[in-house]
Short mmCIF file of C-alpha atoms and ligand atoms in Angstrom, two decimals:
data_model
loop_
_atom_site.label_atom_id
_atom_site.label_comp_id
_atom_site.label_asym_id
_atom_site.label_seq_id
_atom_site.Cartn_x
_atom_site.Cartn_y
_atom_site.Cartn_z
CA UNK A 1 4.47 1.15 -21.20
CA UNK A 2 0.86 0.79 -20.29
CA UNK A 3 -1.63 2.50 -18.06
CA UNK A 4 -2.95 0.01 -15.54
CA UNK A 5 -6.40 -0.15 -14.02
CA UNK A 6 -6.78 1.39 -10.57
CA UNK A 7 -8.60 -0.70 -8.01
CA UNK A 8 -10.91 1.10 -5.63
CA UNK A 9 -12.45 0.56 -2.22
CA UNK A 10 -13.73 -1.97 -1.13
CA UNK A 11 -11.35 -4.17 -3.19
CA UNK A 12 -9.82 -6.85 -0.99
CA UNK A 13 -6.20 -6.24 -1.98
CA UNK A 14 -6.35 -2.70 -0.60
CA UNK A 15 -7.00 -4.18 2.83
CA UNK A 16 -4.53 -7.04 2.46
CA UNK A 17 -1.54 -4.85 1.64
CA UNK A 18 1.73 -5.97 0.04
CA UNK A 19 4.52 -8.44 0.64
CA UNK A 20 8.25 -7.65 0.41
CA UNK A 21 9.93 -7.86 -2.98
CA UNK A 22 12.63 -10.54 -3.01
CA UNK A 23 13.64 -10.26 -6.64
CA UNK A 24 14.44 -7.11 -8.61
CA UNK A 25 14.50 -7.98 -12.29
CA UNK A 26 13.48 -6.54 -15.66
CA UNK A 27 9.91 -7.70 -15.20
CA UNK A 28 9.65 -5.76 -11.93
CA UNK A 29 11.21 -2.72 -13.62
CA UNK A 30 8.68 -2.89 -16.45
CA UNK A 31 5.92 -3.02 -13.84
CA UNK A 32 7.41 0.05 -12.14
CA UNK A 33 7.40 1.91 -15.47
CA UNK A 34 3.72 1.04 -15.85
CA UNK A 35 3.05 2.28 -12.31
CA UNK A 36 4.66 5.61 -13.20
CA UNK A 37 2.69 5.82 -16.44
CA UNK A 38 -0.52 5.06 -14.55
CA UNK A 39 0.23 7.69 -11.90
CA UNK A 40 0.75 10.42 -14.54
CA UNK A 41 -2.28 9.31 -16.55
CA UNK A 42 -4.47 9.60 -13.46
CA UNK A 43 -2.86 12.85 -12.22
CA UNK A 44 -1.78 11.26 -8.98
CA UNK A 45 1.24 12.45 -6.97
CA UNK A 46 1.90 8.92 -5.77
CA UNK A 47 0.89 5.34 -6.36
CA UNK A 48 1.31 2.08 -4.46
CA UNK A 49 1.43 -1.34 -6.12
CA UNK A 50 -1.74 -2.63 -4.46
CA UNK A 51 -3.69 0.16 -6.17
CA UNK A 52 -2.98 -1.57 -9.49
CA UNK A 53 -3.79 -4.99 -8.04
CA UNK A 54 -0.24 -6.17 -7.44
CA UNK A 55 1.03 -7.06 -4.02
CA UNK A 56 4.75 -6.45 -4.44
CA UNK A 57 5.91 -3.81 -1.96
CA UNK A 58 6.63 -0.86 -4.30
CA UNK A 59 5.71 2.82 -4.34
CA UNK A 60 6.28 5.56 -6.91
CA UNK A 61 5.72 9.29 -6.54
CA UNK A 62 6.42 12.63 -8.15
CA UNK A 63 5.81 15.88 -6.30
CA UNK A 64 7.93 17.96 -8.67
CA UNK A 65 6.59 20.86 -10.73
CA UNK A 66 7.88 19.28 -13.93
CA UNK A 67 5.71 16.24 -14.25
CA UNK A 68 6.09 16.21 -18.02
CA UNK A 69 9.65 15.01 -17.49
CA UNK A 70 8.23 11.90 -15.85
CA UNK A 71 11.14 11.55 -13.48
CA UNK A 72 9.34 9.84 -10.68
CA UNK A 73 10.90 8.34 -7.58
CA UNK A 74 10.64 4.64 -6.81
CA UNK A 75 11.10 2.90 -3.48
CA UNK A 76 11.06 -0.87 -3.25
CA UNK A 77 10.29 -2.36 0.18
CA UNK A 78 9.94 1.07 1.78
CA UNK A 79 9.76 1.24 5.55
CA UNK A 80 9.00 4.24 7.73
CA UNK A 81 11.82 4.07 10.22
CA UNK A 82 11.38 7.40 11.95
CA UNK A 83 8.55 9.91 12.31
CA UNK A 84 8.71 13.35 13.87
CA UNK A 85 6.19 16.04 14.65
CA UNK A 86 2.59 16.34 13.57
CA UNK A 87 0.66 18.08 10.84
CA UNK A 88 -2.77 17.96 9.33
CA UNK A 89 -2.68 17.14 5.68
CA UNK A 90 -5.61 19.09 4.25
CA UNK A 91 -8.08 17.57 1.81
CA UNK A 92 -5.98 14.50 1.24
CA UNK A 93 -7.36 12.34 -1.54
CA UNK A 94 -6.71 8.89 -2.99
CA UNK A 95 -7.28 7.39 -6.45
CA UNK A 96 -8.58 4.24 -4.73
CA UNK A 97 -11.09 6.17 -2.63
CA UNK A 98 -12.78 8.31 -5.29
CA UNK A 99 -14.94 11.16 -4.13
CA UNK A 100 -13.39 11.52 -0.67
CA UNK A 101 -11.23 14.39 0.51
CA UNK A 102 -10.32 14.45 4.15
CA UNK A 103 -8.02 16.18 6.61
CA UNK A 104 -5.62 13.53 7.87
CA UNK A 105 -3.26 13.67 10.80
CA UNK A 106 0.28 12.89 9.61
CA UNK A 107 3.84 13.18 10.86
CA UNK A 108 5.62 16.37 9.79
CA UNK A 109 8.91 14.67 9.04
CA UNK A 110 9.78 11.11 8.09
CA UNK A 111 12.75 8.91 7.41
CA UNK A 112 12.13 6.12 4.92
CA UNK A 113 14.50 3.32 4.04
CA UNK A 114 14.20 0.94 1.13
CA UNK A 115 15.77 -0.04 -2.18
CA UNK A 116 16.01 1.69 -5.51
CA UNK A 117 15.34 0.06 -8.90
CA UNK A 118 18.84 -1.35 -8.98
CA UNK A 119 18.45 -2.89 -5.56
CA UNK A 120 20.70 -0.34 -3.87
CA UNK A 121 19.71 0.95 -0.44
CA UNK A 122 18.02 4.36 -0.38
CA UNK A 123 17.32 6.63 2.55
CA UNK A 124 14.87 9.49 2.15
CA UNK A 125 14.32 12.16 4.76
CA UNK A 126 11.39 14.38 3.89
CA UNK A 127 8.96 16.91 5.28
CA UNK A 128 5.95 18.75 3.92
CA UNK A 129 4.10 17.24 0.95
CA UNK A 130 6.76 14.63 0.28
CA UNK A 131 6.43 13.32 3.84
CA UNK A 132 2.65 13.12 3.46
CA UNK A 133 2.90 11.26 0.16
CA UNK A 134 5.40 8.77 1.60
CA UNK A 135 3.13 8.08 4.58
CA UNK A 136 0.07 7.73 2.36
CA UNK A 137 1.69 5.29 -0.07
CA UNK A 138 3.35 3.18 2.64
CA UNK A 139 -0.05 3.03 4.36
CA UNK A 140 -1.36 1.40 1.17
CA UNK A 141 1.32 -1.26 1.36
CA UNK A 142 0.22 -1.96 4.94
CA UNK A 143 -3.43 -2.21 3.90
CA UNK A 144 -4.40 1.15 5.33
CA UNK A 145 -6.59 3.68 3.48
CA UNK A 146 -7.43 7.30 4.28
CA UNK A 147 -10.81 5.82 5.21
CA UNK A 148 -9.07 4.14 8.14
CA UNK A 149 -7.73 7.49 9.32
CA UNK A 150 -10.99 9.43 9.48
CA UNK A 151 -13.81 9.23 12.01
CA UNK A 152 -15.95 6.09 12.09
CA UNK A 153 -19.00 8.17 11.20
CA UNK A 154 -17.41 9.64 8.07
CA UNK A 155 -16.19 6.21 7.06
CA UNK A 156 -19.70 4.75 7.45
CA UNK A 157 -21.17 7.54 5.33
CA UNK A 158 -18.64 6.90 2.58
CA UNK A 159 -19.17 3.15 2.76
CA UNK A 160 -22.91 3.59 2.37
CA UNK A 161 -22.42 5.88 -0.60
CA UNK A 162 -20.14 3.37 -2.33
CA UNK A 163 -22.33 0.36 -1.60
CA UNK A 164 -25.34 2.20 -2.99
CA UNK A 165 -23.44 2.92 -6.16
CA UNK A 166 -22.33 -0.71 -6.53
CA UNK A 167 -25.93 -1.88 -6.14
CA UNK A 168 -27.06 0.55 -8.83
CA UNK A 169 -24.49 -0.73 -11.34
CA UNK A 170 -25.94 -3.11 -13.87
CA UNK A 171 -24.43 -6.54 -13.52
CA UNK A 172 -22.77 -8.06 -16.59
NI1 NI B 1 -3.95 6.47 -2.15
#
Protein backbone atom coordinates (compact mmCIF):
# COMPACT_ATOMS: atom_id res chain seq x y z
CA UNK A 1 0.00 0.00 0.00
CA UNK A 2 1.17 3.50 -0.62
CA UNK A 3 0.45 6.94 0.67
CA UNK A 4 -0.76 9.12 -2.18
CA UNK A 5 -0.21 12.81 -2.68
CA UNK A 6 -3.06 15.09 -1.63
CA UNK A 7 -4.06 17.74 -4.13
CA UNK A 8 -5.02 21.12 -2.76
CA UNK A 9 -7.04 24.13 -3.81
CA UNK A 10 -7.05 25.52 -6.51
CA UNK A 11 -6.36 22.20 -8.32
CA UNK A 12 -8.76 21.77 -11.21
CA UNK A 13 -9.90 18.24 -10.34
CA UNK A 14 -11.31 19.46 -7.02
CA UNK A 15 -13.72 21.64 -8.97
CA UNK A 16 -14.46 19.05 -11.65
CA UNK A 17 -15.54 16.31 -9.26
CA UNK A 18 -15.81 12.60 -10.02
CA UNK A 19 -17.57 10.28 -12.44
CA UNK A 20 -19.41 7.08 -11.48
CA UNK A 21 -17.41 3.87 -11.17
CA UNK A 22 -18.55 1.29 -13.71
CA UNK A 23 -16.06 -1.43 -12.90
CA UNK A 24 -15.10 -2.79 -9.48
CA UNK A 25 -11.94 -4.86 -9.84
CA UNK A 26 -8.70 -5.59 -8.01
CA UNK A 27 -7.10 -2.44 -9.36
CA UNK A 28 -9.90 -0.31 -7.88
CA UNK A 29 -9.59 -2.20 -4.59
CA UNK A 30 -5.84 -1.53 -4.47
CA UNK A 31 -6.58 2.14 -5.07
CA UNK A 32 -9.10 2.09 -2.20
CA UNK A 33 -6.45 0.56 0.10
CA UNK A 34 -4.12 3.40 -0.87
CA UNK A 35 -6.86 5.92 -0.15
CA UNK A 36 -7.27 4.43 3.33
CA UNK A 37 -3.52 4.46 3.91
CA UNK A 38 -3.35 8.09 2.78
CA UNK A 39 -6.23 9.09 5.05
CA UNK A 40 -4.53 7.58 8.12
CA UNK A 41 -1.12 8.99 7.20
CA UNK A 42 -2.61 12.49 6.97
CA UNK A 43 -4.81 12.09 10.08
CA UNK A 44 -7.98 12.69 8.12
CA UNK A 45 -11.37 11.31 9.13
CA UNK A 46 -12.40 10.98 5.51
CA UNK A 47 -11.04 11.17 2.00
CA UNK A 48 -12.55 11.47 -1.46
CA UNK A 49 -10.90 10.14 -4.63
CA UNK A 50 -10.51 13.55 -6.26
CA UNK A 51 -8.29 14.60 -3.34
CA UNK A 52 -5.69 12.11 -4.57
CA UNK A 53 -6.16 13.18 -8.18
CA UNK A 54 -8.45 10.36 -9.29
CA UNK A 55 -11.93 10.97 -10.59
CA UNK A 56 -13.58 7.65 -9.77
CA UNK A 57 -16.53 8.23 -7.45
CA UNK A 58 -15.23 6.71 -4.19
CA UNK A 59 -15.04 7.86 -0.57
CA UNK A 60 -13.42 6.34 2.51
CA UNK A 61 -13.81 7.39 6.13
CA UNK A 62 -13.14 6.30 9.68
CA UNK A 63 -14.67 8.12 12.62
CA UNK A 64 -13.99 5.31 15.09
CA UNK A 65 -11.81 5.68 18.18
CA UNK A 66 -9.65 2.77 17.10
CA UNK A 67 -7.94 4.13 14.05
CA UNK A 68 -4.95 1.84 14.55
CA UNK A 69 -7.17 -1.03 13.41
CA UNK A 70 -7.51 0.70 10.06
CA UNK A 71 -11.01 -0.59 9.52
CA UNK A 72 -12.27 2.22 7.37
CA UNK A 73 -15.57 2.36 5.53
CA UNK A 74 -15.74 2.59 1.76
CA UNK A 75 -18.62 3.74 -0.40
CA UNK A 76 -18.43 3.51 -4.17
CA UNK A 77 -20.79 5.78 -6.13
CA UNK A 78 -22.27 7.27 -2.96
CA UNK A 79 -25.39 9.39 -3.31
CA UNK A 80 -27.11 11.48 -0.67
CA UNK A 81 -30.69 10.35 -1.07
CA UNK A 82 -32.22 11.98 1.99
CA UNK A 83 -31.27 14.84 4.30
CA UNK A 84 -32.99 15.86 7.51
CA UNK A 85 -32.58 18.68 9.97
CA UNK A 86 -29.80 21.20 10.25
CA UNK A 87 -26.64 21.61 12.28
CA UNK A 88 -23.54 23.73 12.24
CA UNK A 89 -20.42 21.67 11.92
CA UNK A 90 -17.86 23.62 13.92
CA UNK A 91 -14.35 24.29 12.66
CA UNK A 92 -14.68 21.89 9.77
CA UNK A 93 -11.40 21.40 7.95
CA UNK A 94 -10.20 19.73 4.77
CA UNK A 95 -6.85 18.28 3.72
CA UNK A 96 -7.31 19.93 0.33
CA UNK A 97 -7.94 23.35 1.85
CA UNK A 98 -5.00 23.63 4.26
CA UNK A 99 -5.11 26.36 6.84
CA UNK A 100 -8.87 26.88 6.79
CA UNK A 101 -11.29 25.95 9.57
CA UNK A 102 -14.86 27.08 9.17
CA UNK A 103 -18.31 26.59 10.64
CA UNK A 104 -20.38 24.92 7.93
CA UNK A 105 -24.12 24.45 7.77
CA UNK A 106 -24.90 20.75 7.30
CA UNK A 107 -27.87 18.42 7.56
CA UNK A 108 -28.20 16.68 10.94
CA UNK A 109 -29.16 13.33 9.47
CA UNK A 110 -28.47 11.71 6.11
CA UNK A 111 -29.25 8.61 4.15
CA UNK A 112 -26.57 7.56 1.70
CA UNK A 113 -26.81 4.80 -0.87
CA UNK A 114 -23.96 3.29 -2.84
CA UNK A 115 -21.91 0.15 -3.30
CA UNK A 116 -19.38 -1.61 -1.13
CA UNK A 117 -16.02 -2.96 -2.32
CA UNK A 118 -17.66 -6.13 -3.56
CA UNK A 119 -20.20 -4.18 -5.56
CA UNK A 120 -23.05 -4.95 -3.17
CA UNK A 121 -25.56 -2.19 -2.40
CA UNK A 122 -25.03 -0.38 0.89
CA UNK A 123 -27.34 1.98 2.72
CA UNK A 124 -25.98 4.14 5.51
CA UNK A 125 -28.14 6.25 7.78
CA UNK A 126 -26.08 8.51 9.98
CA UNK A 127 -26.21 11.56 12.20
CA UNK A 128 -23.64 13.62 14.08
CA UNK A 129 -20.02 13.48 12.92
CA UNK A 130 -20.62 10.59 10.53
CA UNK A 131 -23.33 12.59 8.75
CA UNK A 132 -20.98 15.58 8.45
CA UNK A 133 -18.15 13.46 7.05
CA UNK A 134 -20.45 11.83 4.50
CA UNK A 135 -21.72 15.22 3.33
CA UNK A 136 -18.18 16.64 3.18
CA UNK A 137 -16.77 13.75 1.13
CA UNK A 138 -19.72 13.53 -1.25
CA UNK A 139 -19.37 17.28 -1.77
CA UNK A 140 -15.84 16.58 -3.00
CA UNK A 141 -17.15 14.11 -5.57
CA UNK A 142 -19.53 16.82 -6.77
CA UNK A 143 -16.71 19.36 -7.04
CA UNK A 144 -17.71 21.29 -3.93
CA UNK A 145 -15.23 22.43 -1.27
CA UNK A 146 -15.81 23.94 2.18
CA UNK A 147 -14.69 27.15 0.46
CA UNK A 148 -17.91 27.02 -1.53
CA UNK A 149 -19.93 26.84 1.68
CA UNK A 150 -18.54 29.89 3.44
CA UNK A 151 -19.15 33.58 2.80
CA UNK A 152 -17.80 35.10 -0.41
CA UNK A 153 -15.63 37.45 1.65
CA UNK A 154 -13.97 34.62 3.59
CA UNK A 155 -13.43 32.71 0.37
CA UNK A 156 -11.78 35.74 -1.25
CA UNK A 157 -9.48 36.17 1.74
CA UNK A 158 -8.42 32.53 1.57
CA UNK A 159 -7.94 32.69 -2.19
CA UNK A 160 -5.68 35.70 -1.85
CA UNK A 161 -3.64 34.00 0.85
CA UNK A 162 -3.15 30.89 -1.31
CA UNK A 163 -2.34 32.82 -4.49
CA UNK A 164 0.25 34.85 -2.60
CA UNK A 165 1.87 31.66 -1.38
CA UNK A 166 1.92 30.15 -4.89
CA UNK A 167 3.60 33.29 -6.23
CA UNK A 168 6.25 33.10 -3.50
CA UNK A 169 7.12 29.49 -4.33
CA UNK A 170 10.26 29.15 -6.40
CA UNK A 171 9.49 27.71 -9.80
CA UNK A 172 11.35 24.55 -10.80
NI1 LIG B 1 -12.14 17.57 2.36
